[in-house]
Each structure stands twice: as C-alpha cells, then as structure tokens.
C-alpha positions as semicolon CSV with decimal commas, in nm:
position;residue;x (nm);y (nm);z (nm)
1;M;-6,173;17,860;-14,160
2;E;-5,822;17,757;-14,059
3;G;-5,487;17,907;-14,143
4;S;-5,129;17,980;-14,041
5;A;-4,939;18,301;-13,973
6;V;-4,570;18,380;-13,927
7;F;-4,379;18,620;-13,701
8;L;-4,044;18,699;-13,863
9;I;-3,816;18,855;-13,601
10;A;-3,541;19,102;-13,694
11;G;-3,214;19,136;-13,506
12;D;-3,335;19,452;-13,330
13;G;-3,653;19,284;-13,205
14;G;-3,883;19,418;-13,475
15;I;-4,141;19,186;-13,628
16;L;-4,248;19,186;-13,991
17;L;-4,606;19,297;-14,054
18;Q;-4,807;19,323;-14,375
19;K;-5,014;19,627;-14,472
20;R;-5,336;19,482;-14,610
21;D;-5,541;19,610;-14,904
22;D;-5,858;19,404;-14,844
23;D;-6,156;19,546;-14,657
24;V;-6,186;19,344;-14,338
25;R;-6,364;19,536;-14,067
26;P;-6,335;19,711;-13,833
27;A;-6,001;19,856;-13,946
28;G;-6,049;19,788;-14,319
29;P;-5,787;19,854;-14,591
30;G;-5,450;19,985;-14,475
31;R;-5,450;19,787;-14,154
32;W;-5,139;19,596;-14,044
33;S;-5,151;19,222;-13,989
34;I;-4,935;18,912;-13,948
35;P;-4,829;18,752;-14,279
36;G;-5,015;18,428;-14,346
37;G;-5,324;18,278;-14,499
38;Q;-5,565;17,988;-14,526
39;R;-5,483;17,621;-14,540
40;E;-5,513;17,451;-14,879
41;G;-5,605;17,086;-14,931
42;T;-5,420;16,845;-14,706
43;E;-5,144;17,085;-14,609
44;S;-5,001;17,068;-14,259
45;P;-5,006;17,396;-14,064
46;R;-4,630;17,425;-14,117
47;E;-4,662;17,374;-14,493
48;T;-4,931;17,643;-14,504
49;A;-4,709;17,885;-14,312
50;L;-4,410;17,831;-14,542
51;R;-4,616;17,851;-14,863
52;E;-4,813;18,160;-14,763
53;F;-4,506;18,347;-14,645
54;E;-4,317;18,270;-14,965
55;E;-4,612;18,361;-15,186
56;E;-4,654;18,696;-15,011
57;T;-4,287;18,796;-14,970
58;G;-4,082;18,586;-15,212
59;V;-3,880;18,456;-14,915
60;R;-3,845;18,087;-14,830
61;L;-3,789;18,060;-14,455
62;E;-3,534;17,809;-14,326
63;R;-3,573;17,856;-13,948
64;L;-3,948;17,826;-13,892
65;R;-4,067;17,712;-13,550
66;F;-4,413;17,648;-13,406
67;F;-4,538;17,890;-13,140
68;R;-4,899;17,798;-13,061
69;T;-5,249;17,757;-13,201
70;V;-5,511;18,019;-13,117
71;T;-5,888;17,993;-13,158
72;R;-6,183;18,221;-13,098
73;E;-6,207;18,075;-12,749
74;D;-5,862;18,227;-12,681
75;V;-5,915;18,548;-12,879
76;P;-6,286;18,621;-12,943
77;E;-6,199;18,893;-13,199
78;L;-6,005;18,646;-13,413
79;I;-6,144;18,636;-13,768
80;P;-6,030;18,281;-13,864
81;E;-6,174;18,008;-13,642
82;R;-5,827;17,867;-13,583
83;T;-5,480;18,007;-13,658
84;H;-5,153;17,820;-13,618
85;L;-4,878;18,065;-13,524
86;F;-4,515;18,018;-13,619
87;F;-4,202;18,229;-13,578
88;A;-3,860;18,250;-13,742
89;D;-3,535;18,442;-13,700
90;D;-3,403;18,416;-14,057
91;A;-3,195;18,726;-14,133
92;V;-3,401;18,889;-14,409
93;P;-3,338;19,262;-14,475
94;R;-3,644;19,464;-14,571
95;E;-3,501;19,532;-14,918
96;E;-3,505;19,157;-14,993
97;I;-3,877;19,129;-14,922
98;A;-4,111;19,152;-15,222
99;V;-4,468;19,277;-15,190
100;H;-4,667;19,012;-15,379
101;E;-4,979;19,063;-15,169
102;G;-5,108;19,366;-14,980
103;L;-4,968;19,717;-14,988
104;D;-4,641;19,689;-14,796
105;F;-4,423;19,493;-14,555
106;Q;-4,228;19,657;-14,276
107;Y;-4,049;19,559;-13,957
108;W;-4,200;19,727;-13,652
109;R;-4,052;19,745;-13,303
110;P;-4,284;19,650;-13,012
111;E;-4,309;20,011;-12,894
112;E;-4,422;20,121;-13,242
113;I;-4,696;19,863;-13,291
114;G;-4,945;20,030;-13,057
115;E;-4,980;20,323;-13,297
116;L;-5,056;20,109;-13,603
117;L;-5,400;20,065;-13,760
118;M;-5,493;19,706;-13,680
119;N;-5,790;19,478;-13,615
120;P;-5,839;19,381;-13,247
121;G;-5,776;19,011;-13,307
122;S;-5,440;19,072;-13,473
123;R;-5,336;19,314;-13,199
124;K;-5,418;19,063;-12,926
125;V;-5,227;18,782;-13,098
126;I;-4,923;19,006;-13,144
127;E;-4,935;19,108;-12,778
128;V;-4,941;18,742;-12,675
129;F;-4,637;18,665;-12,890
130;L;-4,437;18,968;-12,773
131;A;-4,497;18,864;-12,411
132;S;-4,385;18,505;-12,475
133;D;-4,066;18,323;-12,381
134;M;-4,027;18,232;-12,750
135;Y;-3,992;18,597;-12,850
136;R;-3,775;18,692;-12,552
137;G;-3,553;18,389;-12,598
138;T;-3,500;18,462;-12,967
139;L;-3,380;18,813;-12,885
140;L;-3,143;18,685;-12,618
141;L;-2,991;18,436;-12,861
142;Q;-2,920;18,719;-13,104
143;Q;-2,699;18,897;-12,850
144;R;-2,326;18,890;-12,924
145;W;-2,234;18,793;-12,565
146;K;-2,458;18,533;-12,404
147;V;-2,469;18,418;-12,043
148;G;-2,666;18,106;-11,962
149;V;-2,776;17,892;-11,670
150;G;-2,838;17,519;-11,641
151;V;-2,995;17,316;-11,361
152;I;-2,900;16,962;-11,260
153;A;-3,208;16,838;-11,072
154;L;-3,182;16,497;-10,902
155;D;-3,431;16,251;-10,760
156;R;-3,380;16,034;-10,449
157;W;-3,198;15,767;-10,652
158;G;-2,946;16,011;-10,794
159;R;-3,101;16,019;-11,140
160;I;-3,070;16,341;-11,341
161;L;-3,364;16,526;-11,495
162;L;-3,311;16,601;-11,864
163;Q;-3,523;16,785;-12,120
164;L;-3,577;16,657;-12,475
165;R;-3,530;16,964;-12,692
166;D;-3,783;17,061;-12,958
167;A;-3,760;16,887;-13,295
168;D;-3,799;17,208;-13,498
169;L;-3,502;17,393;-13,347
170;P;-3,238;17,514;-13,595
171;P;-2,956;17,257;-13,639
172;E;-2,705;17,457;-13,433
173;R;-2,940;17,445;-13,132
174;Y;-2,940;17,066;-13,093
175;P;-3,294;16,960;-13,193
176;D;-3,419;16,625;-13,058
177;Q;-3,132;16,598;-12,809
178;W;-3,143;16,562;-12,432
179;S;-3,011;16,857;-12,236
180;L;-3,029;17,034;-11,900
181;P;-3,322;17,258;-11,813
182;G;-3,213;17,621;-11,833
183;G;-3,171;17,915;-12,064
184;L;-3,026;18,261;-12,109
185;L;-3,008;18,536;-11,851
186;E;-3,211;18,849;-11,914
187;P;-3,032;19,187;-11,896
188;G;-2,939;19,266;-11,535
189;E;-3,060;18,930;-11,402
190;A;-2,854;18,748;-11,139
191;P;-2,752;18,393;-11,238
192;D;-2,924;18,223;-10,943
193;A;-3,245;18,415;-11,008
194;G;-3,224;18,321;-11,376
195;A;-3,178;17,953;-11,293
196;L;-3,483;17,955;-11,065
197;R;-3,691;18,140;-11,325
198;E;-3,592;17,916;-11,617
199;F;-3,655;17,594;-11,425
200;E;-3,998;17,712;-11,310
201;E;-4,093;17,834;-11,659
202;E;-3,995;17,505;-11,819
203;T;-4,123;17,258;-11,557
204;G;-4,382;17,445;-11,348
205;Q;-4,175;17,364;-11,036
206;L;-4,008;17,615;-10,802
207;L;-3,680;17,498;-10,651
208;E;-3,591;17,591;-10,292
209;N;-3,233;17,477;-10,230
210;L;-3,045;17,561;-10,548
211;K;-2,665;17,548;-10,516
212;L;-2,395;17,664;-10,757
213;Y;-2,185;17,377;-10,891
214;R;-1,951;17,546;-11,139
215;V;-1,917;17,823;-11,400
216;Y;-1,798;17,708;-11,744
217;R;-1,650;17,928;-12,015
218;K;-1,708;17,843;-12,378
219;A;-1,369;17,943;-12,514
220;A;-1,173;17,729;-12,270
221;E;-1,401;17,441;-12,168
222;I;-1,726;17,386;-12,361
223;R;-1,675;17,500;-12,720
224;T;-2,009;17,365;-12,846
225;S;-2,211;17,567;-12,594
226;L;-2,467;17,821;-12,713
227;T;-2,351;18,056;-12,436
228;D;-2,019;18,226;-12,364
229;I;-2,052;18,171;-11,989
230;F;-2,261;17,888;-11,843
231;H;-2,356;17,886;-11,472
232;I;-2,446;17,533;-11,358
233;Y;-2,661;17,484;-11,047
234;Y;-2,782;17,166;-10,877
235;D;-3,048;17,047;-10,633
236;D;-3,213;16,720;-10,526
237;P;-3,582;16,818;-10,514
238;D;-3,697;16,462;-10,603
239;I;-3,987;16,591;-10,815
240;P;-4,205;16,307;-10,950
241;E;-4,200;16,292;-11,330
242;R;-4,581;16,304;-11,339
243;A;-4,573;16,641;-11,157
244;I;-4,344;16,806;-11,412
245;E;-4,514;17,030;-11,667
246;V;-4,366;17,017;-12,016
247;N;-4,384;17,391;-12,083
248;E;-4,081;17,386;-12,314
249;G;-3,928;17,104;-12,514
250;Q;-4,090;16,770;-12,589
251;A;-4,046;16,583;-12,260
252;F;-3,870;16,562;-11,925
253;R;-3,728;16,236;-11,794
254;Y;-3,493;16,114;-11,522
255;F;-3,189;15,913;-11,628
256;A;-2,948;15,712;-11,414
257;P;-2,578;15,784;-11,474
258;D;-2,531;15,453;-11,657
259;E;-2,812;15,541;-11,900
260;L;-2,657;15,866;-12,022
261;G;-2,414;15,702;-12,263
262;S;-2,692;15,585;-12,496
263;L;-2,858;15,926;-12,525
264;E;-2,816;16,195;-12,790
265;I;-2,669;16,475;-12,575
266;P;-2,483;16,790;-12,689
267;E;-2,108;16,758;-12,639
268;H;-2,089;17,040;-12,385
269;T;-2,380;16,900;-12,181
270;R;-2,212;16,559;-12,170
271;R;-1,890;16,720;-12,047
272;I;-2,080;16,900;-11,769
273;L;-2,264;16,583;-11,662
274;D;-1,944;16,375;-11,665
275;D;-1,773;16,636;-11,447
276;F;-2,064;16,657;-11,206
277;L;-2,105;16,280;-11,158
278;V;-1,746;16,241;-11,035
279;S;-1,753;16,557;-10,825
280;G;-1,780;16,593;-10,452
281;A;-2,103;16,786;-10,504
282;Y;-2,275;16,475;-10,643
283;R;-2,111;16,215;-10,417
284;G;-2,176;16,426;-10,110
285;M;-2,553;16,414;-10,164
286;F;-2,566;16,034;-10,129
287;H;-2,324;15,957;-9,849
C-alpha cells in the first residue's frame, strides 16, 4: 500500500491535522492524523497528494513541495508500506476548510500535538517533520523581517560554488535557478554562526576560515532578495564537487566567472557575484 500525505503549515507554525472516524488501531476512531490517502492508478505521488487533500478539505493547494518518502524501515509503526510526504504554506484559514472526510480538521501548534490521540506511526512522522529544516525554514520565511546569510565558496581555480534551487519552489523563490548556498538566521543566531550552519546543512561540509565580505540591504541594493538584510561571507576551501552532499536543492557545481553569464541566476545574486568578482576580497585570494 502506497500513498501521500500533506503538512499544511499555518502562519503561527501550526500544522493541519485530520480527526479520523475509521477504526485503525491502536488509537481507533477520534485519532488525529496527517491528511492524505492512497495512490490511485498511475498517479504520481504529487498528484495523489493534491487530489486527496482537495477531496478531504475542498482546498486546492498551490504551493505544494516534496519533503521525503518514509517506509516501514524508517518508521516500523507506519501503517502504509510507503508514504510520500509533502508540505505547503498556502494561507488557508480554518473556516475555509470543509470536512469531507473524517470528523474534523484543526491546526495544532507543535507544543499541543503531544496531547492528541494519535497512532504511533503518525506521531513519529510528525516529529520528523517538525524537526526538519523544511519546517523551520518555512516559519522563518513567514517572518515580517528576515535576515539571511550567503556563502561564496571558491576552489583553487577561483570558481564559485553555486546551488541549483529546487524545481518545486514557489515562483517568488526562484525555482530551478542557480544561487549561493545559505539561508535565514534563526532567532538570536549570529550571522557568522548562521552561515557556517547553513553551509554545513546544505553541503555536509564545515568551513574553517569564513570571512565577511559585505552586508547588503534589500531596500537600497538588492530589491529582489528574499531577505531584508543579507550577510555575504566567503572562503576558498577548495572542496571537491564529489565530496559535496546535496542535502538541499538539486545540485552543487563550480562555475568560472566567465560561465556565470549563461546561467539562470536571481537578479540580486548576480549583483552580489558581480560585485565580489571585481572586489579586492576576490583578487587578493589569487595574487
């Protein structure tokens, strides 16, 4: 048995759960679960997720993204043999959600979920999602004031490491474009610590000699940025491409300066790279 399930995330960090009316042990009727269902025919996992969510809630999601696939090897208590997990941050108030299946739908904050009646498999899958970068990153993007970090990592030939962003990102987040490794700072996190953390999370590599290049401000310098303030760091760790783990995005590749012009790159990232390549920070590393 194979299916898909969807985490819909509210602006306050709550996730939408369904109160079930079917008797699936051990919790039975009245338990809370993740909206979703079984695959039909030749559907793709994404098509199953969209169809099931709409059938159950009356809502057609526009911002669905893939999270991961879990099996009974990952979660022995899982009832389906394989479940494809997706998430979305569409703004859907509770009053706009119909109850076409089950007993109820409600948004629950992470601290409330522990008290809910739930089967062990569902609880474990929810815990995995709530601990993920996908969930944390979605919440950070919903903040009104966002501070980000980016890392320019060079190899011995002066080529720049870029990340190919996921294809299923919402349009305003530059899907299928090449960008710098990095992300948003967590509350109270220092920019240099955030840059080190983001680079390691995305590539599996820990940098040792990170240096601040420049701080950009969206309003005055990089209007297309997803962040209001963008701290840019640089280093020349010369990490082999084969050693880089693709933990986020679709790929990582080095590009020489004369190759950048042919790439799909967000406008603000191109501005940052153009500035850096003519700066003393870049020239000083190779003279």
